[in-house]
Tab-separated table of C-alpha atoms and ligand atoms in Angstrom:
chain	number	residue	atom	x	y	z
A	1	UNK	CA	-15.979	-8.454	24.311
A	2	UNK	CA	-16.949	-5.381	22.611
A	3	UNK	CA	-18.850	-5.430	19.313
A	4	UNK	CA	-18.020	-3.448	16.523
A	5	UNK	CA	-21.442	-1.570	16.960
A	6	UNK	CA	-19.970	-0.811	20.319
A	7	UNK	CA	-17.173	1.336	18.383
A	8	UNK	CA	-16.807	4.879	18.895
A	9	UNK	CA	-16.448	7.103	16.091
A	10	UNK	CA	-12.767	8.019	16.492
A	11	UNK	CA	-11.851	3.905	16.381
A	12	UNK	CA	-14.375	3.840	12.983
A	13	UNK	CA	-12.340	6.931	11.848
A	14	UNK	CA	-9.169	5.075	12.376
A	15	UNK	CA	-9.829	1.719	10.658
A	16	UNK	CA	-10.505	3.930	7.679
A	17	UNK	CA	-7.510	5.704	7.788
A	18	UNK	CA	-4.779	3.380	7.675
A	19	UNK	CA	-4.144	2.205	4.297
A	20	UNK	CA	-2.020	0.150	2.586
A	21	UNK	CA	0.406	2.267	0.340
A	22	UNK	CA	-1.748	3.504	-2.423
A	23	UNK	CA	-0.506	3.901	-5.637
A	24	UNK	CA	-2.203	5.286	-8.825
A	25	UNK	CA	-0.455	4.487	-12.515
A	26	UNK	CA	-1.472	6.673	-15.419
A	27	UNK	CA	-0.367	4.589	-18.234
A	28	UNK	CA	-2.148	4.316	-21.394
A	29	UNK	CA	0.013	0.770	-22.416
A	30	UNK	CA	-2.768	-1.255	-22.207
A	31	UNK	CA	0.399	-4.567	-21.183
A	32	UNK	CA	2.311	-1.943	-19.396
A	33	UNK	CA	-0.258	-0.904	-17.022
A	34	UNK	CA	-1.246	-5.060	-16.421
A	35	UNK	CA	2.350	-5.415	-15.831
A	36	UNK	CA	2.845	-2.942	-13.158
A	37	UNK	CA	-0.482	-3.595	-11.528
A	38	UNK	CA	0.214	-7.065	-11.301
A	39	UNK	CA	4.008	-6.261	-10.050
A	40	UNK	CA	3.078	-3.700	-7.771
A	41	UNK	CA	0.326	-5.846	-6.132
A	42	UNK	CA	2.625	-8.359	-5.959
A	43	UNK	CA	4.619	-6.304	-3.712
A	44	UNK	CA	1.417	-5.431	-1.610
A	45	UNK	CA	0.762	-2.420	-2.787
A	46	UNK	CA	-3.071	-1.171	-3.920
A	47	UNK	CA	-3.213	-0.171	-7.126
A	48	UNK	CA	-5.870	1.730	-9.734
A	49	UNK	CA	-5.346	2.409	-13.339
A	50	UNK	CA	-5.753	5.102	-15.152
A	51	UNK	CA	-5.835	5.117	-19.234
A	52	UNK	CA	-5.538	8.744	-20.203
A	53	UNK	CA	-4.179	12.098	-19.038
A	54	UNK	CA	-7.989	13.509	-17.886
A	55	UNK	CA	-8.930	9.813	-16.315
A	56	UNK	CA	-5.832	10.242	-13.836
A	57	UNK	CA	-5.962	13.793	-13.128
A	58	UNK	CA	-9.971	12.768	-11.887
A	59	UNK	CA	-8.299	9.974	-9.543
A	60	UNK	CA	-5.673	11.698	-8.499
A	61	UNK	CA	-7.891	14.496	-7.115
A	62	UNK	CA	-10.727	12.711	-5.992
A	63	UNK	CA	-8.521	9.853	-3.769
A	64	UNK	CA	-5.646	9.917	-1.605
A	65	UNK	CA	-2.504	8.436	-3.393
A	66	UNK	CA	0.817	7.584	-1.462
A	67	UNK	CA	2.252	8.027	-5.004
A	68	UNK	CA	1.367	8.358	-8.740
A	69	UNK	CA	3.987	6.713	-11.139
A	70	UNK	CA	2.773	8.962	-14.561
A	71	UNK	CA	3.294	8.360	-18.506
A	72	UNK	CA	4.747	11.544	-20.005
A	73	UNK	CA	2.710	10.731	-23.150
A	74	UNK	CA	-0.840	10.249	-22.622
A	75	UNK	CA	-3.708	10.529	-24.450
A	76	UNK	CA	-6.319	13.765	-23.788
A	77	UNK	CA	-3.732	15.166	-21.614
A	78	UNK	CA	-0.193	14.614	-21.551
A	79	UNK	CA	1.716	13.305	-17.983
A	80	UNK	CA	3.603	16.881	-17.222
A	81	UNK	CA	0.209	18.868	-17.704
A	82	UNK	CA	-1.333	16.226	-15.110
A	83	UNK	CA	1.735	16.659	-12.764
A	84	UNK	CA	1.261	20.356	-13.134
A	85	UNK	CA	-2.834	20.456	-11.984
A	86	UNK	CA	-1.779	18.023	-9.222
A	87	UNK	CA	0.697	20.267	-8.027
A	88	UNK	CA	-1.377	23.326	-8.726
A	89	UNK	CA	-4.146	21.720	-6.486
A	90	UNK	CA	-1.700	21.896	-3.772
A	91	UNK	CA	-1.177	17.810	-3.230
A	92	UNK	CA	2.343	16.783	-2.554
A	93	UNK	CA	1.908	13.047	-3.412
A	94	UNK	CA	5.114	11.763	-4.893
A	95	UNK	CA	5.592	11.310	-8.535
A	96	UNK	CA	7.400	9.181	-10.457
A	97	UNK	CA	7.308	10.047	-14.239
A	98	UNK	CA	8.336	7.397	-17.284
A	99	UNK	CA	9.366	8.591	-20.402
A	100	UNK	CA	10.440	6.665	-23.668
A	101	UNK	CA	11.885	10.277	-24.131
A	102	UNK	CA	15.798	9.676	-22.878
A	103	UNK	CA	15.946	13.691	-23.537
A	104	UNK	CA	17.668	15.992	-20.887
A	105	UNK	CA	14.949	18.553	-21.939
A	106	UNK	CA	12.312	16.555	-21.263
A	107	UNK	CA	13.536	15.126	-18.268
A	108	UNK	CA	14.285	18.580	-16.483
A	109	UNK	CA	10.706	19.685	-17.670
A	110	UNK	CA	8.778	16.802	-16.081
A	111	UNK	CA	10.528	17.798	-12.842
A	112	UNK	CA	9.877	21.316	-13.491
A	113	UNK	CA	6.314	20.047	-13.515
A	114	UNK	CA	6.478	18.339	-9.906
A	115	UNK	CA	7.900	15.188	-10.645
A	116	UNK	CA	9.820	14.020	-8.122
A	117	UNK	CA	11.603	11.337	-10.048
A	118	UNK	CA	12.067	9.983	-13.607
A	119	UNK	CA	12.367	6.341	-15.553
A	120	UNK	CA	13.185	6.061	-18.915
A	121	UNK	CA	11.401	3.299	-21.077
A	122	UNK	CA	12.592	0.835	-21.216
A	123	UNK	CA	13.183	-0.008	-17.198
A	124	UNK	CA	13.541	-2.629	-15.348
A	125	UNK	CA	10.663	-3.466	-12.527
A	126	UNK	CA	13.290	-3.981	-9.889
A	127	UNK	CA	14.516	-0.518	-10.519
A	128	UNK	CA	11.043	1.216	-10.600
A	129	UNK	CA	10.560	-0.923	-6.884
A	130	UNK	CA	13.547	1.018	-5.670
A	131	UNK	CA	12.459	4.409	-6.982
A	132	UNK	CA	8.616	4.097	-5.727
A	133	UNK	CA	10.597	3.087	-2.600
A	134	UNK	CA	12.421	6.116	-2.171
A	135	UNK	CA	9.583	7.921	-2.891
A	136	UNK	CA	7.527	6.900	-0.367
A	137	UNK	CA	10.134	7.136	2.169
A	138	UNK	CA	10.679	10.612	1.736
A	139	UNK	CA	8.477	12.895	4.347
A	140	UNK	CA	5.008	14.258	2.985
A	141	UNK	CA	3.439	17.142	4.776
A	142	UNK	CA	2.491	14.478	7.995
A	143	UNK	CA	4.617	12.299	9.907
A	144	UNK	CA	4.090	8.413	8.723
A	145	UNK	CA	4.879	6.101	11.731
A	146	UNK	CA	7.568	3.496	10.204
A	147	UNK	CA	7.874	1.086	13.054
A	148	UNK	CA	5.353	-0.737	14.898
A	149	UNK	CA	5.470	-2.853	18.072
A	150	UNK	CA	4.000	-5.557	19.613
A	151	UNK	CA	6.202	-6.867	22.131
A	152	UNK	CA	9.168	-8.308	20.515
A	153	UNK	CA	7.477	-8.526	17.089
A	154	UNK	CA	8.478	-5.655	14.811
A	155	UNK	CA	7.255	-4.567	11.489
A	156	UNK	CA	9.555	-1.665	9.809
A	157	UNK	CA	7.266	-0.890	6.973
A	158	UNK	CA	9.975	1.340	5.133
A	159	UNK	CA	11.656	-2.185	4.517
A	160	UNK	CA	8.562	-3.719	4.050
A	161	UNK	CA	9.941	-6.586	7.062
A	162	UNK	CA	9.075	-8.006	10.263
A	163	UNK	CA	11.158	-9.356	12.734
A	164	UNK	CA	10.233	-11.598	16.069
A	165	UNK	CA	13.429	-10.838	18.532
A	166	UNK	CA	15.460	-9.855	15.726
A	167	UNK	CA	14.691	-12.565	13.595
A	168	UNK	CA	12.966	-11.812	10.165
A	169	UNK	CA	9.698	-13.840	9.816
A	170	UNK	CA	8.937	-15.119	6.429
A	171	UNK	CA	5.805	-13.610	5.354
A	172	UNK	CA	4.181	-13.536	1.391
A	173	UNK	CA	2.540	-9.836	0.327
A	174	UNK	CA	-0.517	-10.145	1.318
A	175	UNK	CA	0.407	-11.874	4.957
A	176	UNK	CA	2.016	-9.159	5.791
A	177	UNK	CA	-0.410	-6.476	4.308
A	178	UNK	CA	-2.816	-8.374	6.502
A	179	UNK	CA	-0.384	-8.075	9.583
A	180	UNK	CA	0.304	-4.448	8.899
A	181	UNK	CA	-3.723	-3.516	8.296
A	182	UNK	CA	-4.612	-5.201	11.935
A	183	UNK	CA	-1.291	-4.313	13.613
A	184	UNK	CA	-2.093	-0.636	12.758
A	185	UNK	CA	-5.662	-0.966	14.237
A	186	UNK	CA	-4.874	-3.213	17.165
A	187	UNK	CA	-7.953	-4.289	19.175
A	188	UNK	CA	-10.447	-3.260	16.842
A	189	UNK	CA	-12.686	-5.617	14.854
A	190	UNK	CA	-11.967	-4.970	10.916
A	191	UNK	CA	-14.794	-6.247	8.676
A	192	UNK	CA	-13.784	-8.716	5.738
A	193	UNK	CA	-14.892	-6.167	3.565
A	194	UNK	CA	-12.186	-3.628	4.624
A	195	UNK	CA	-9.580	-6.861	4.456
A	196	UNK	CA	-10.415	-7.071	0.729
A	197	UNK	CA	-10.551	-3.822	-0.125
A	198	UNK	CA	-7.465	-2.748	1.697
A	199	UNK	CA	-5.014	-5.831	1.173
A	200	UNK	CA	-6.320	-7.098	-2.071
A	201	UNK	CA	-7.815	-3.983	-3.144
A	202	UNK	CA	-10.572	-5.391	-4.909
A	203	UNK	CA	-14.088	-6.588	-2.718
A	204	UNK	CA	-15.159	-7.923	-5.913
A	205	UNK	CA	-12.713	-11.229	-6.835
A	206	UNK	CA	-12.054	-11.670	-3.206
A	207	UNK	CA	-13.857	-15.050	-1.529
A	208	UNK	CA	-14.007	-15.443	2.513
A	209	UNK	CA	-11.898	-18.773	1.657
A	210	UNK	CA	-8.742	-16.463	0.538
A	211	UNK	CA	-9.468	-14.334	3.492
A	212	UNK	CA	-9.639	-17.475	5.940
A	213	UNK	CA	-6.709	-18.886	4.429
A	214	UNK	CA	-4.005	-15.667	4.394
A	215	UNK	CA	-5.565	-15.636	8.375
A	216	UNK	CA	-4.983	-18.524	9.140
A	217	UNK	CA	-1.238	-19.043	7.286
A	218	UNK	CA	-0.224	-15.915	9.073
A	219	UNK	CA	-1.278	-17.295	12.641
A	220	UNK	CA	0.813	-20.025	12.041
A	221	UNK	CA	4.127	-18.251	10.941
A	222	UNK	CA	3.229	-15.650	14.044
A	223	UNK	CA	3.024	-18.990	16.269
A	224	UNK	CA	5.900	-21.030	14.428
A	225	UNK	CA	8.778	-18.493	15.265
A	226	UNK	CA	7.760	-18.840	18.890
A	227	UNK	CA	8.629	-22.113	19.415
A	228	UNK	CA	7.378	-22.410	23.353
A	229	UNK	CA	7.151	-19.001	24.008
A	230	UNK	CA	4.480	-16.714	23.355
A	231	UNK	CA	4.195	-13.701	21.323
A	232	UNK	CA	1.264	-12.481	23.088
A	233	UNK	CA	-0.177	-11.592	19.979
A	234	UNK	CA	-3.536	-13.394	19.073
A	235	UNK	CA	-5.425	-12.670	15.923
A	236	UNK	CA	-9.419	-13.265	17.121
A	237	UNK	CA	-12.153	-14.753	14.729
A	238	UNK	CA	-15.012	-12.488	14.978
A	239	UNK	CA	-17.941	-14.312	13.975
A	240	UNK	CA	-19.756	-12.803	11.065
A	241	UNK	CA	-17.943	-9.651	11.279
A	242	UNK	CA	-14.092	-10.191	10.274
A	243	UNK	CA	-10.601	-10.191	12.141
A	244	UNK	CA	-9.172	-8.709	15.377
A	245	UNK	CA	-5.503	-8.127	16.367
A	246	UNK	CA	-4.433	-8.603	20.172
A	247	UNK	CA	-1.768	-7.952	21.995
A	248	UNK	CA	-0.218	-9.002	25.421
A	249	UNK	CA	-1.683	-5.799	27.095
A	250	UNK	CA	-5.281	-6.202	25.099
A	251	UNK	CA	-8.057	-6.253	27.488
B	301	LIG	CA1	2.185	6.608	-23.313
């Protein structure tokens, strides 16, 4: 058994790579921006919040977004001037714009700015789900790998699903933002630190208990589908350090 000092820098590089889908919201509705956080993290995604138009321009460049869902009217800076600098910067992180403005002018402006979608205010969350979906579906300037595999055990992460031989296993958000964080770094030892940050986004309000328990709730639904046969895939304890994901062919 390796320890994670014994981890060349590539691996290191690795663990850091593989995110969760990032998403920053530039929304200066104090309840609409709680709402969508709390929504969108619902749905597993990593969130930050921005309040005005300079605030998310400052995020946008100095972090690596999957998407940005942006207010047309901001304070200090409006949305489509924001969209315009990010664009201008040469990022091709997908936008989603909301407007209360239901304007054609407005609309064809904001994606003359680099927006590569709209929502009018007021929307529904299931519908701004499905557009963020899209979004992130849509090819940016690398290839994203969509399917993983473990054996039998699938995870399409454009459906945001896992199946065991075909069959979907039932797992909550942050199961399965837990799966897809080790899954993508098979056989390497990810610190508790990087489990909080990356599937609850927060290091702060996250206690080893939670971590423990998602761990442990998710080796039991991995286990339960099996039902006498084995999925080969263990997830390891590693003792003051964090988690480890193994599969049949680990060493
Ligand atoms: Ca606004």
């Amino acid at each position: 058994m390796r320890s994670l000092f014994a981890l060349q820098l590539p691996e290191l590089l690795l663990v850091s790579v593989w995110l969760m889908a990032r998403i920053l919201i530039v929304e200066d509705e104090a309840r609409l921006a709680a709402l969508l956080r709390r929504g969108l993290e619902a749905e597993g995604y990593v969130t930050d919040v921005a309040k005005d138009g300079f605030e998310g321009e400052l995020l946008a460049d100095e972090n690596t977004y999957d998407a940005l869902i942006v207010d047309w009217r901001l304070p200090k800076q409006d949305g489509k001037t924001l969209i315009e600098h990010h664009r201008a910067s040469g990022k091709s992180t997908p936008v989603l714009m909301l407007t209360a403005l239901d304007d054609v002018e407005h609309r064809v402006a904001g994606l003359d700015a680099g927006a590569d979608d709209y929502l009018t205010k007021p929307f529904s969350f299931e519908e701004l789900l499905a557009r963020l979906r899209a979004l992130l579906r849509r090819p940016q300037g690398f290839e994203r790998s969509t399917l993983y595999r473990e054996g039998e055990l699938v995870m399409n992460r454009e459906r945001r699903e896992v199946t065991w031989k075909g069959e979907i296993l039932r797992l909550r958000p942050k199961e399965y933002a837990l799966l897809e964080l080790l899954l993508s770094n098979k056989d390497l030892v990810i610190s508790r630190t990087t489990i909080a940050e990356k599937v609850w986004g927060s290091i702060v309000y996250v206690t080893d208990n939670v971590i423990d328990v998602t761990v442990s709730s998710l080796r039991q639904k991995i286990k339960d589908i099996v039902t006498g046969d084995t999925t080969g895939i263990t997830i390891d304890t590693v003792r003051g350090v964090g988690y480890r994901l193994r599969g049949a062919d680990s060493e």
